[in-house]
Short mmCIF file of C-alpha atoms in Angstrom, two decimals:
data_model
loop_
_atom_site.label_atom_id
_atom_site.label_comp_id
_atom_site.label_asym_id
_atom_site.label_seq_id
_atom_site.Cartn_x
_atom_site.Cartn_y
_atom_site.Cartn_z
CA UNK A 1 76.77 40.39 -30.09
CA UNK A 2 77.81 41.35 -33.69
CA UNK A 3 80.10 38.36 -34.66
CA UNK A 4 77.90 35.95 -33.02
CA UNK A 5 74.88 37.29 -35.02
CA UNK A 6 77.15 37.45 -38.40
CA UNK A 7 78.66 33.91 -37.99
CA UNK A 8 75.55 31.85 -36.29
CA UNK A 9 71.96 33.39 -36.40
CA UNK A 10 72.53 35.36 -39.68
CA UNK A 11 73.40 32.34 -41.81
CA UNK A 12 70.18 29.96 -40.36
CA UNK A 13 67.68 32.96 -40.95
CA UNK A 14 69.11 33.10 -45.16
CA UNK A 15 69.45 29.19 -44.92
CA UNK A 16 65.53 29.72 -43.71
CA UNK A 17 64.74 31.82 -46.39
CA UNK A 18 66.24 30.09 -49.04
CA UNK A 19 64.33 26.54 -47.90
CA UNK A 20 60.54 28.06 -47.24
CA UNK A 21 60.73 30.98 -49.61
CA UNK A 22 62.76 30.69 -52.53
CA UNK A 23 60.72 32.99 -55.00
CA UNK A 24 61.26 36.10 -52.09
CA UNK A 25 64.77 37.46 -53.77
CA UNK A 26 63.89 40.65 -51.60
CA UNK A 27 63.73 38.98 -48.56
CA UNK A 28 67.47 37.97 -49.13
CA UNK A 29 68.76 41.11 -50.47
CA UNK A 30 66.88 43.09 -47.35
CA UNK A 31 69.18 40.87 -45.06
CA UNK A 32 72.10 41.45 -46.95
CA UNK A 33 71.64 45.12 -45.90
CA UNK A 34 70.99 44.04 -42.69
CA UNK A 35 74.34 42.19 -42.60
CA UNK A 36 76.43 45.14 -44.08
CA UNK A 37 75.20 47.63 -41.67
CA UNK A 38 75.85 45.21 -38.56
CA UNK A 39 79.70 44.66 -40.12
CA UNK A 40 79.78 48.50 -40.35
CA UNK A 41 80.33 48.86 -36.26
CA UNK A 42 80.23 51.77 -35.77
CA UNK A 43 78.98 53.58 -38.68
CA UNK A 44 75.74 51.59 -39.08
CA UNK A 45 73.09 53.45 -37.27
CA UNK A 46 70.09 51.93 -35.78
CA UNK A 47 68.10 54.52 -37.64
CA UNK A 48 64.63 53.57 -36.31
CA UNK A 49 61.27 52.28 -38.38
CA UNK A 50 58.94 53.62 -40.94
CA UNK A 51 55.47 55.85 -39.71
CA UNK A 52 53.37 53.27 -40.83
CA UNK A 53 55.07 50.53 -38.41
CA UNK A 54 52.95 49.62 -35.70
CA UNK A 55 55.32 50.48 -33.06
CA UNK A 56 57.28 53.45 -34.96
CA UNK A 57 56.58 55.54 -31.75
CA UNK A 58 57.72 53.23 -29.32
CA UNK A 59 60.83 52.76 -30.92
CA UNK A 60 61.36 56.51 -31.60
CA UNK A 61 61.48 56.80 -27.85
CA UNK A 62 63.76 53.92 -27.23
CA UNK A 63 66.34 55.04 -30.26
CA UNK A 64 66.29 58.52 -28.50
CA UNK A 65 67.12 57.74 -25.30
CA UNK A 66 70.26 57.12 -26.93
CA UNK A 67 72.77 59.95 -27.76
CA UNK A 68 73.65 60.26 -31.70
CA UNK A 69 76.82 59.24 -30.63
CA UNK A 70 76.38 56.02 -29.87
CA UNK A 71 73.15 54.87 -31.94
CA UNK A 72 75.23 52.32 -33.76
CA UNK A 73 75.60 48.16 -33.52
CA UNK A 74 78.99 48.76 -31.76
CA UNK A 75 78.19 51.59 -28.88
CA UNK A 76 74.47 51.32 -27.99
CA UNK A 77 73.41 49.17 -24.86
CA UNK A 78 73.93 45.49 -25.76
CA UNK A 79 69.89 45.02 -24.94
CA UNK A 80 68.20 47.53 -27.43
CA UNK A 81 71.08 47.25 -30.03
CA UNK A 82 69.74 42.84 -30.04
CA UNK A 83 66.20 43.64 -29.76
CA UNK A 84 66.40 46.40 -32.90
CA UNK A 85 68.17 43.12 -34.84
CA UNK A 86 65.48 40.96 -34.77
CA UNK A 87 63.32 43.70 -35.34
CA UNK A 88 64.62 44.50 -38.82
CA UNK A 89 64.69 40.95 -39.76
CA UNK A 90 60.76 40.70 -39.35
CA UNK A 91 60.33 43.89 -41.67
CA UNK A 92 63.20 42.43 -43.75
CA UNK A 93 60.79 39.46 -44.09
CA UNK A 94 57.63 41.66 -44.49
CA UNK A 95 56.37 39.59 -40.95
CA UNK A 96 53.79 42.27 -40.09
CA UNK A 97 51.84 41.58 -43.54
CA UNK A 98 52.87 37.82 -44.46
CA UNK A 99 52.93 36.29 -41.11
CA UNK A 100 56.70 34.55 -42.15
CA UNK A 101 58.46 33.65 -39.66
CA UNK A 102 62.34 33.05 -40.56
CA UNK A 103 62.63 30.87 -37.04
CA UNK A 104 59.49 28.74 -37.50
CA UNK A 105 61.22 25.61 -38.29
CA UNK A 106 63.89 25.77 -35.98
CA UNK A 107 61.51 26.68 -33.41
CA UNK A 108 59.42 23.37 -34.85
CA UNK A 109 62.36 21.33 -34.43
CA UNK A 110 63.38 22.01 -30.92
CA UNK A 111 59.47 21.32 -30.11
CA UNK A 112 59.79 17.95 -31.68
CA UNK A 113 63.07 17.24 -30.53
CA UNK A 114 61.74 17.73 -27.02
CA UNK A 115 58.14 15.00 -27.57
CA UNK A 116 60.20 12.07 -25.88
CA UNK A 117 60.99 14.25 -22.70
CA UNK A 118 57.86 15.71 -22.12
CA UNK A 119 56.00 12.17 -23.11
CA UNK A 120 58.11 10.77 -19.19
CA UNK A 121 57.43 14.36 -18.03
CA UNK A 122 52.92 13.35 -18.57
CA UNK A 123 53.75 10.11 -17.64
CA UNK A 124 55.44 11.22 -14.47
CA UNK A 125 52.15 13.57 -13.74
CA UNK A 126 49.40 10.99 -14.31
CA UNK A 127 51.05 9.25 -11.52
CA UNK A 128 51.06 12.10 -9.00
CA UNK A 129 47.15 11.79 -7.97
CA UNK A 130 48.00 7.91 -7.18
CA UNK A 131 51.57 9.15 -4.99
CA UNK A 132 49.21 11.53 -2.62
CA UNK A 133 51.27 14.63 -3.93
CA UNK A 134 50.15 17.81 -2.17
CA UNK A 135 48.96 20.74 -3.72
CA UNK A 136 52.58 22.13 -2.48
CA UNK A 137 54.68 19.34 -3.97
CA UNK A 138 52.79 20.23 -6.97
CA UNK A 139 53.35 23.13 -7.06
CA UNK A 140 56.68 22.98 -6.53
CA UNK A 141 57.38 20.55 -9.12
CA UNK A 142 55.88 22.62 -11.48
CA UNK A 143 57.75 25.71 -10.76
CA UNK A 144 61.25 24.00 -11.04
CA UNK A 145 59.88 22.44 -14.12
CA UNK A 146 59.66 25.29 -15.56
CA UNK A 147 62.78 27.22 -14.73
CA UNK A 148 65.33 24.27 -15.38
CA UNK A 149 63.03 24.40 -18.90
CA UNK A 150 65.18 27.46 -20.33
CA UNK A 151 67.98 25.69 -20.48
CA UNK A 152 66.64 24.48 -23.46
CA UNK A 153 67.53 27.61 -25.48
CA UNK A 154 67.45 27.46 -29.42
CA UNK A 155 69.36 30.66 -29.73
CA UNK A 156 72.31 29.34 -27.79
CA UNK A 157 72.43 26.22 -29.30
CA UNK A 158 71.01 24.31 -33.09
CA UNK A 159 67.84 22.68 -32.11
CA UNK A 160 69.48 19.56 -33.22
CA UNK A 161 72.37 18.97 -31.29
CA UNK A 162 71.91 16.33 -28.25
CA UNK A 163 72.59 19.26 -25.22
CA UNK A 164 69.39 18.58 -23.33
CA UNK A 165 69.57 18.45 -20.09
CA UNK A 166 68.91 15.06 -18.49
CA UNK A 167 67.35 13.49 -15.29
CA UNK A 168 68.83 10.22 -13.74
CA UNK A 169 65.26 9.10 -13.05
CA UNK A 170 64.13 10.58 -16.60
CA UNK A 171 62.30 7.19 -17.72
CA UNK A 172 60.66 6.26 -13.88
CA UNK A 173 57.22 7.01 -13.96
CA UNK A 174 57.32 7.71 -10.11
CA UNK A 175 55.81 10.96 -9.18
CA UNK A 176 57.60 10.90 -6.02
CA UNK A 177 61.02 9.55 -7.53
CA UNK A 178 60.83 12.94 -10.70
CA UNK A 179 59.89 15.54 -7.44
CA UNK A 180 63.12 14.00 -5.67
CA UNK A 181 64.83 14.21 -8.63
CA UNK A 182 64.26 18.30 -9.31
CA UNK A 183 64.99 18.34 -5.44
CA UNK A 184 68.23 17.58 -6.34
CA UNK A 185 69.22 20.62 -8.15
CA UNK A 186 67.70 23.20 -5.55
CA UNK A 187 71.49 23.50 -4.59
CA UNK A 188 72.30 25.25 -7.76
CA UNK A 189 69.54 27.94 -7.17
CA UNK A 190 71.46 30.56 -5.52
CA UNK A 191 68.58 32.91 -4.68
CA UNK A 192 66.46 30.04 -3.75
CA UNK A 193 62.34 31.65 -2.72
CA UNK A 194 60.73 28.31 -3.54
CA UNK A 195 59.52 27.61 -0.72
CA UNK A 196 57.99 30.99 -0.45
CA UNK A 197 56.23 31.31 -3.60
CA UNK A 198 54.85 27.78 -3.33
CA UNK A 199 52.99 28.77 -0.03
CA UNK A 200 51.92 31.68 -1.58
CA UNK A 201 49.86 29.73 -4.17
CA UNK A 202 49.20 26.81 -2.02
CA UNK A 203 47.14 29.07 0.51
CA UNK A 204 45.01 30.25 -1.75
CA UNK A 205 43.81 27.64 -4.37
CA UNK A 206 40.76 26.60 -4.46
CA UNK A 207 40.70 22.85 -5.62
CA UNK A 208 38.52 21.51 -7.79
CA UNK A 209 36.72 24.82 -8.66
CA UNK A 210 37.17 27.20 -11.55
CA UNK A 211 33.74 28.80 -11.14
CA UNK A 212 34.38 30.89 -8.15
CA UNK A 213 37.23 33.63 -7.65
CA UNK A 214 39.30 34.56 -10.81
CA UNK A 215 42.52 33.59 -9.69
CA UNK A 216 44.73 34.74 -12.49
CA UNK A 217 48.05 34.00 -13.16
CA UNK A 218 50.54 35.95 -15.80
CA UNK A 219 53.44 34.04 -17.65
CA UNK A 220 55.80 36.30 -19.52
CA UNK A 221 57.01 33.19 -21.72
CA UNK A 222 60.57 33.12 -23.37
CA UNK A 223 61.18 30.20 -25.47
CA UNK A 224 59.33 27.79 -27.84
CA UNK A 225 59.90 24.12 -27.76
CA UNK A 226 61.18 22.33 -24.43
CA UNK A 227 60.62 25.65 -22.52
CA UNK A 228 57.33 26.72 -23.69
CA UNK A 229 56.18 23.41 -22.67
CA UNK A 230 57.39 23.33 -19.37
CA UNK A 231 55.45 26.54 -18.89
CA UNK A 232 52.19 25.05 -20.50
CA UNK A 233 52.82 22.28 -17.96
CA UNK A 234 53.20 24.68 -14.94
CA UNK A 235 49.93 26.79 -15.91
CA UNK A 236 48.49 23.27 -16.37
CA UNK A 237 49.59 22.20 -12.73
CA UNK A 238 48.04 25.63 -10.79
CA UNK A 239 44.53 24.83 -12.74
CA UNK A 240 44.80 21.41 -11.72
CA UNK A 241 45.57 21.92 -8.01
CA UNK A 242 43.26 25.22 -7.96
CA UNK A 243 45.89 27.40 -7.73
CA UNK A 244 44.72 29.78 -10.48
CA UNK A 245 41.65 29.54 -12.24
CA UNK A 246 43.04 31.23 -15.40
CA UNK A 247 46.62 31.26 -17.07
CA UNK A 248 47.47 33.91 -19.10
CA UNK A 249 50.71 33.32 -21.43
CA UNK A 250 52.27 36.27 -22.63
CA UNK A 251 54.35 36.53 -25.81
CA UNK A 252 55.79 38.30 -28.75
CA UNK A 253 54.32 40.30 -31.19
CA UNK A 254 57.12 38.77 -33.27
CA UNK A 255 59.62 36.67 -33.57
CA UNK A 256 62.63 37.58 -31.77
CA UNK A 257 65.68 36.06 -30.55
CA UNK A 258 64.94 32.47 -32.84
CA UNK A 259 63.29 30.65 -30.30
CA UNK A 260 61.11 33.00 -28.96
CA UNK A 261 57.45 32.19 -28.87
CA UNK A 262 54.89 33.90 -30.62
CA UNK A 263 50.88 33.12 -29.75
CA UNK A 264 51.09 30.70 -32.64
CA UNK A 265 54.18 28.74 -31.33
CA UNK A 266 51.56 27.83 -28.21
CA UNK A 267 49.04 26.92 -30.50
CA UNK A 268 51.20 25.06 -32.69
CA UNK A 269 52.98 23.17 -30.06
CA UNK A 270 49.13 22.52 -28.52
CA UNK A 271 47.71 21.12 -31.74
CA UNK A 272 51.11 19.11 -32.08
CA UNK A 273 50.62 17.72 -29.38
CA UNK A 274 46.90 16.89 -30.17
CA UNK A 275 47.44 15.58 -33.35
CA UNK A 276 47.86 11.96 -35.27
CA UNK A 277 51.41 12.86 -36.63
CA UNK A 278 54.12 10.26 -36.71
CA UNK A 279 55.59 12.27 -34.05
CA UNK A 280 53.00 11.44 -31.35
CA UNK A 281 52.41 7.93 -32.54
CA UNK A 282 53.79 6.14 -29.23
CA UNK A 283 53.47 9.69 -27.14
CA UNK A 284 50.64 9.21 -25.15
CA UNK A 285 50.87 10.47 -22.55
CA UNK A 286 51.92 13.94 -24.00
CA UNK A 287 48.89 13.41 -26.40
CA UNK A 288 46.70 13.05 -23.40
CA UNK A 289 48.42 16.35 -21.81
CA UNK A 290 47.83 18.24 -24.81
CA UNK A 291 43.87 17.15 -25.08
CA UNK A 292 43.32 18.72 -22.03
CA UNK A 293 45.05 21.85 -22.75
CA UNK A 294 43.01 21.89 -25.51
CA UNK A 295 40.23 21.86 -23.51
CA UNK A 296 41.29 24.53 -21.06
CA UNK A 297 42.10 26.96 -24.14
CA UNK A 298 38.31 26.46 -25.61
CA UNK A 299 36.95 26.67 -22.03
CA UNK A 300 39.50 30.09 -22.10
CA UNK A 301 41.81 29.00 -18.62
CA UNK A 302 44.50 28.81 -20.98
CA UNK A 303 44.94 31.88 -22.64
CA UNK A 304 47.41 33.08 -25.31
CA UNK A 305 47.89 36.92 -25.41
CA UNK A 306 50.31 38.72 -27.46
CA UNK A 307 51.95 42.05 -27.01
CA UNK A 308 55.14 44.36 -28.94
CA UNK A 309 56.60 45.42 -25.46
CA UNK A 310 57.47 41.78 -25.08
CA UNK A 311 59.76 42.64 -28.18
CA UNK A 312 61.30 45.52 -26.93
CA UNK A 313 64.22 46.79 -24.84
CA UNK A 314 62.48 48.66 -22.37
CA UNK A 315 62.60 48.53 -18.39
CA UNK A 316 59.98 47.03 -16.74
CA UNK A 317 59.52 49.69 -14.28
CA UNK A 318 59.25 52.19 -17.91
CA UNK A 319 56.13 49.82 -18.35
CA UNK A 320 53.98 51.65 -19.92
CA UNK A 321 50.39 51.82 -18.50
CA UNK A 322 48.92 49.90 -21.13
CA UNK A 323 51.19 47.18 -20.27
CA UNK A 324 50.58 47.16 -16.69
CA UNK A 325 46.92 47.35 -16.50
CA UNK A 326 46.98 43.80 -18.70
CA UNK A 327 48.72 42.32 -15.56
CA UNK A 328 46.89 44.42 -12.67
CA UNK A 329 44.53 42.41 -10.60
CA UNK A 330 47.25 38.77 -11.15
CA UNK A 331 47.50 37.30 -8.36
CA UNK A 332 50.92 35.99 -9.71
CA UNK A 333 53.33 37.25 -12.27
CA UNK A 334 55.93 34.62 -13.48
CA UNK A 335 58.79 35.92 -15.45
CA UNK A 336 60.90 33.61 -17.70
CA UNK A 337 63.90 33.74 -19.70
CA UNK A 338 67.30 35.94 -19.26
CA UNK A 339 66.36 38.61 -21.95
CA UNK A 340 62.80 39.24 -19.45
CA UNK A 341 64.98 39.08 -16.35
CA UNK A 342 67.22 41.63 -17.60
CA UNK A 343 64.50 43.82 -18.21
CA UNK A 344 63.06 43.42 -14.81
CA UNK A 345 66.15 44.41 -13.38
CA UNK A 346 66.55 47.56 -15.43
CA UNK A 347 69.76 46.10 -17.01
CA UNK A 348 71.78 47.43 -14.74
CA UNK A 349 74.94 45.03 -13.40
CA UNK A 350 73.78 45.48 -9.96
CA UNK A 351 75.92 44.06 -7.06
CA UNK A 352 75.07 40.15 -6.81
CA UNK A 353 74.08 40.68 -3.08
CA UNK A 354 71.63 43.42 -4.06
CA UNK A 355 68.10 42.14 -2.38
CA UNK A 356 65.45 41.03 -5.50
CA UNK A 357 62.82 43.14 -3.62
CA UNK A 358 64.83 46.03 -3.60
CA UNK A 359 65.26 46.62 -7.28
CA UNK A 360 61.55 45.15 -8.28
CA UNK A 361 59.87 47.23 -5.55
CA UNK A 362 58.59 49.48 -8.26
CA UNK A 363 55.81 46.18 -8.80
CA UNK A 364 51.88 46.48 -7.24
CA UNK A 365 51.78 43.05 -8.45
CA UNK A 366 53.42 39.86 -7.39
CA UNK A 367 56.28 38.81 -9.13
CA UNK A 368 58.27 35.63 -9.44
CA UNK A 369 61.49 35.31 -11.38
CA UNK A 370 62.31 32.18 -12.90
CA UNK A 371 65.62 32.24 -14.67
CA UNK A 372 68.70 29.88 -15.22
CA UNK A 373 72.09 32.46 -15.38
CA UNK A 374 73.00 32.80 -18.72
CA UNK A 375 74.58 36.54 -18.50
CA UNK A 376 76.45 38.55 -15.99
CA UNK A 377 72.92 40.91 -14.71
CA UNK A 378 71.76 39.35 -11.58
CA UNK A 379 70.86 39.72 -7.88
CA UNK A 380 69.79 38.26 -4.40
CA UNK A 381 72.87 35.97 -4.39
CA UNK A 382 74.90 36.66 -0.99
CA UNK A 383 78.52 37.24 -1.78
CA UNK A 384 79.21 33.92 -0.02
CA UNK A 385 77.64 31.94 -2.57
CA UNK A 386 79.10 33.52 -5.31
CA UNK A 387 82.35 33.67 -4.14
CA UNK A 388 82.14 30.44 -3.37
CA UNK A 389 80.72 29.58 -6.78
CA UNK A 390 83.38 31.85 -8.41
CA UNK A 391 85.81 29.86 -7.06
CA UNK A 392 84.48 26.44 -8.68
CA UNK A 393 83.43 27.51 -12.18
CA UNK A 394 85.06 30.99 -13.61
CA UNK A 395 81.91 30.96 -16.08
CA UNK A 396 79.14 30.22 -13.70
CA UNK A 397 77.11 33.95 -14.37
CA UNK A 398 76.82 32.53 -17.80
CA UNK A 399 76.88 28.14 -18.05
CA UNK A 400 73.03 28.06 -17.61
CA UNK A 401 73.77 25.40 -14.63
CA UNK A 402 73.18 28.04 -11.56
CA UNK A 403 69.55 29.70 -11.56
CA UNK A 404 67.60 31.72 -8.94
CA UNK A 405 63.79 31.41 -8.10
CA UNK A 406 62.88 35.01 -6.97
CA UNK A 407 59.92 36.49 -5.56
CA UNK A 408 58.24 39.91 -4.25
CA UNK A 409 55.07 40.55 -2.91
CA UNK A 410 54.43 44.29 -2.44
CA UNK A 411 51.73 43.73 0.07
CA UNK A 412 53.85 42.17 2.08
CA UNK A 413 56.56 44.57 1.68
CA UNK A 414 54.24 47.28 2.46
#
C-alpha cells in the first residue's frame, strides 16, 4: 500500500494541487507531512483527527481497536491504514470547509473518457422496447452492466490510458445482440446468483407505476466515471421496468480512493450529460439518458444521499444503527466496488468455498454483491472453480477479469 501510494496517487494529488490551486502553499506542505510520515513505516502513527472533525469519534473508535503497537502505516490492517490516507488528504486540503477535491479532474476525465461507451450503451437501450425484452432480460442486463462497470477503476489505472474494457458488438445497436453479448461473460462469474436476484425483482415490479408501493432500492456506489454510470443506468432500468419505484445512491462524505464518488460526482456526471458541451455534441443518445435522469432526480426516484461510514474502515455487520435504519425497509441492497465488498465480508480472508449467506447472515435486509475480483478477500466460489481457475491464471483473485454476483435474502433464510 505505501509504495504504491508514494510513487502513483501521491504525485497526481500535488500535480492536482499545483494545477487548480496554486496560491494554497499549505495545501502542499500539509501533504509533504503526509508523505514523510507514510515513508516513516513504522514510526508514523495514524494518530487520529482533531475534536472539531465531524467524525473525530468514529475514528477514535476505529484507531483504538488497534493496539499502540501496531497503529502505524506499516502494521495496522491494510483497510483502515488506506481509508485513514485519504482521510488526511481531505483535511490536508481543508475539504470539509472548501469543498476541494484533489481527484475532481481525474474523476472528470474518466467520466468523459467513458461518453462514447455509454452513448452505444443508450443507444443499445432505446432499442430494447422495440426487441420485446422482458422485464427479466432487463433486469439482467442491467445488473451485469453494472458489475463489469468497476472494471473501470481510476485508482488502478490513469483515467487516460486506453484499458477499457470492450464488447465485440460494442457499436450494434441491437438490444438483443448487447444482452447476448454480457451473456457471454457469465462464465467468468464464479459465484454466479443472477438468475436469482433477477427473479427476485422481476416478481415484484410493478410496471408502469411509481405512485403505488415504495419499492426502494439502495446502491452503495464505488466509482465515478464509467462505473457510476453503469449504476445510474441500472437504477434507471428497475424504474423503467417497475422494479423499484425509488433509487437511492449512496456515497462518500469525501473523496476517497481517487475515483470514488461523492453526491456531486452524480450530479456532475448528470448535468454532463444534460448539457451543450462539446463533449455531448454527437452523444445523443447519452444526452437523452441523462434528460430523463434529470427528471427522475427532480421528481426525487433518483436520489443522491451521502454518508462518512461510506469513508470508513468499518465492518458492515459493526454498522452502526444510524447506518442501518437509512437502508431498513429496501427491498434491495446493491453493493459495489472491492473496498465495499471487503467490508461486507468483515475483511477477513475467508475460505473461497465459504457460502455468501453464511458470512452476510448478520443482514435483515436483502443484499446483492456486485464485484469484479480485484484482491485476495472473497467467497461462495467452490474449490473446483478456483482450483480450476488457479490453474489458468496465477493472478486471477486480483486481474479484475473473474467477478461474482452474490445475493442473500434473510427471509428466505429464515
Amino acid at each position: 500500500m505505501t509504495r504504491r501510494i508514494i510513487e502513483e496517487i501521491y504525485p497526481r494529488i500535488v500535480h492536482e494541487c499545483q494545477s487548480r490551486a496554486p496560491e494554497k502553499r499549505e495545501y502542499l506542505d500539509r501533504l509533504a507531512v503526509l508523505k514523510s510520515s507514510l515513508e516513516s513505516g513504522s514510526a508514523g502513527s495514524l494518530s487520529g483527527f482533531e475534536e472539531s472533525s465531524v467524525d473525530h469519534n468514529e475514528w477514535q473508535d476505529i484507531l483504538h481497536n488497534i493496539s499502540c503497537t501496531e497503529r502505524n502505516w506499516l502494521d495496522a490492517p491494510w483497510i483502515v491504514s488506506e481509508f485513514y490516507f485519504y482521510r488526511r488528504v481531505v483535511d490536508a486540503v481543508d475539504y470539509f470547509s472548501t469543498s476541494f477535491d484533489p481527484f475532481k479532474q481525474q474523476k472528470l476525465n474518466g467520466l468523459t473518457s467513458s461518453l462514447g461507451d455509454f452513448e452505444n450503451l443508450a443507444h443499445v437501450w432505446s432499442t430494447a422496447s422495440q426487441s420485446a425484452a422482458t422485464v427479466r432480460e432487463c433486469i439482467s442486463f442491467g445488473i451485469l452492466t453494472s458489475l463489469w462497470g468497476n472494471r473501470n477503476d481510476l485508482s488502478l489505472w490513469p483515467a487516460d490510458m486506453d484499458t477499457a474494457p470492450t464488447s465485440s458488438h460494442a457499436h450494434d445497436p441491437s438490444f438483443s445482440l448487447a444482452l447476448g453479448s454480457v451473456y457471454e461473460t457469465l462464465p467468468s462469474i464464479l459465484d454466479n446468483h443472477l438468475e436469482a436476484v433477477t427473479e427476485y425483482l422481476a416478481v415484484r415490479s410493478i410496471p408502469n407505476d411509481h405512485t403505488g408501493d415504495d419499492l426502494i432500492v439502495n446502491i452503495i456506489v464505488d466509482n465515478a466515471g464509467c462505473e457510476l454510470l453503469s449504476d445510474l443506468f441500472l437504477g434507471h432500468i428497475l424504474l423503467s421496468v417497475g422494479a423499484a419505484s425509488r433509487v437511492i445512491f449512496r456515497t462518500k462524505a469525501h473523496p476517497t480512493f481517487v475515483s470514488d464518488a461523492t453526491s456531486e460526482d452524480c450530479e456532475q456526471t448528470v448535468a454532463l450529460l444534460c448539457g451543450s458541451s462539446a463533449e455531448m455534441d454527437t452523444q445523443q443518445h447519452a444526452h437523452a439518458m441523462g434528460q430523463l435522469w434529470r427528471e427522475h432526480l427532480l421528481a426525487g426516484r433518483f436520489v443522491f444521499a451521502e454518508d462518512g461510514f461510506w469513508c470508513q474502515p468499518t465492518g458492515f455487520k459493526d454498522m452502526p444503527p444510524r447506518v442501518r435504519d437509512l437502508l431498513s425497509g429496501s427491498q434491495l441492497v446493491i453493493v459495489k466496488g472491492d473496498a465495499n465488498y471487503r467490508r461486507l465480508l468483515d475483511d477477513r480472508l475467508w475460505p473461497y468455498c465459504t457460502p455468501f449467506s453464511r458470512i452476510v447472515g448478520y443482514s435483515d435486509t436483502p443484499l446483492c454483491a456486485l464485484r469484479a475480483l480485484k484482491s485476495e478477500v472473497a467467497c461462495g466460489i467452490p474449490a473446483e472453480i478456483s482450483d480450476d481457475v488457479a490453474k489458468k491464471e496465477s493472478n486471477w483473485m486480483v486481474s479484475g477479469k473473474y467477478a461474482v454476483v452474490q445475493y442473500f435474502d434473510p427471509f428466505e433464510a429464515n
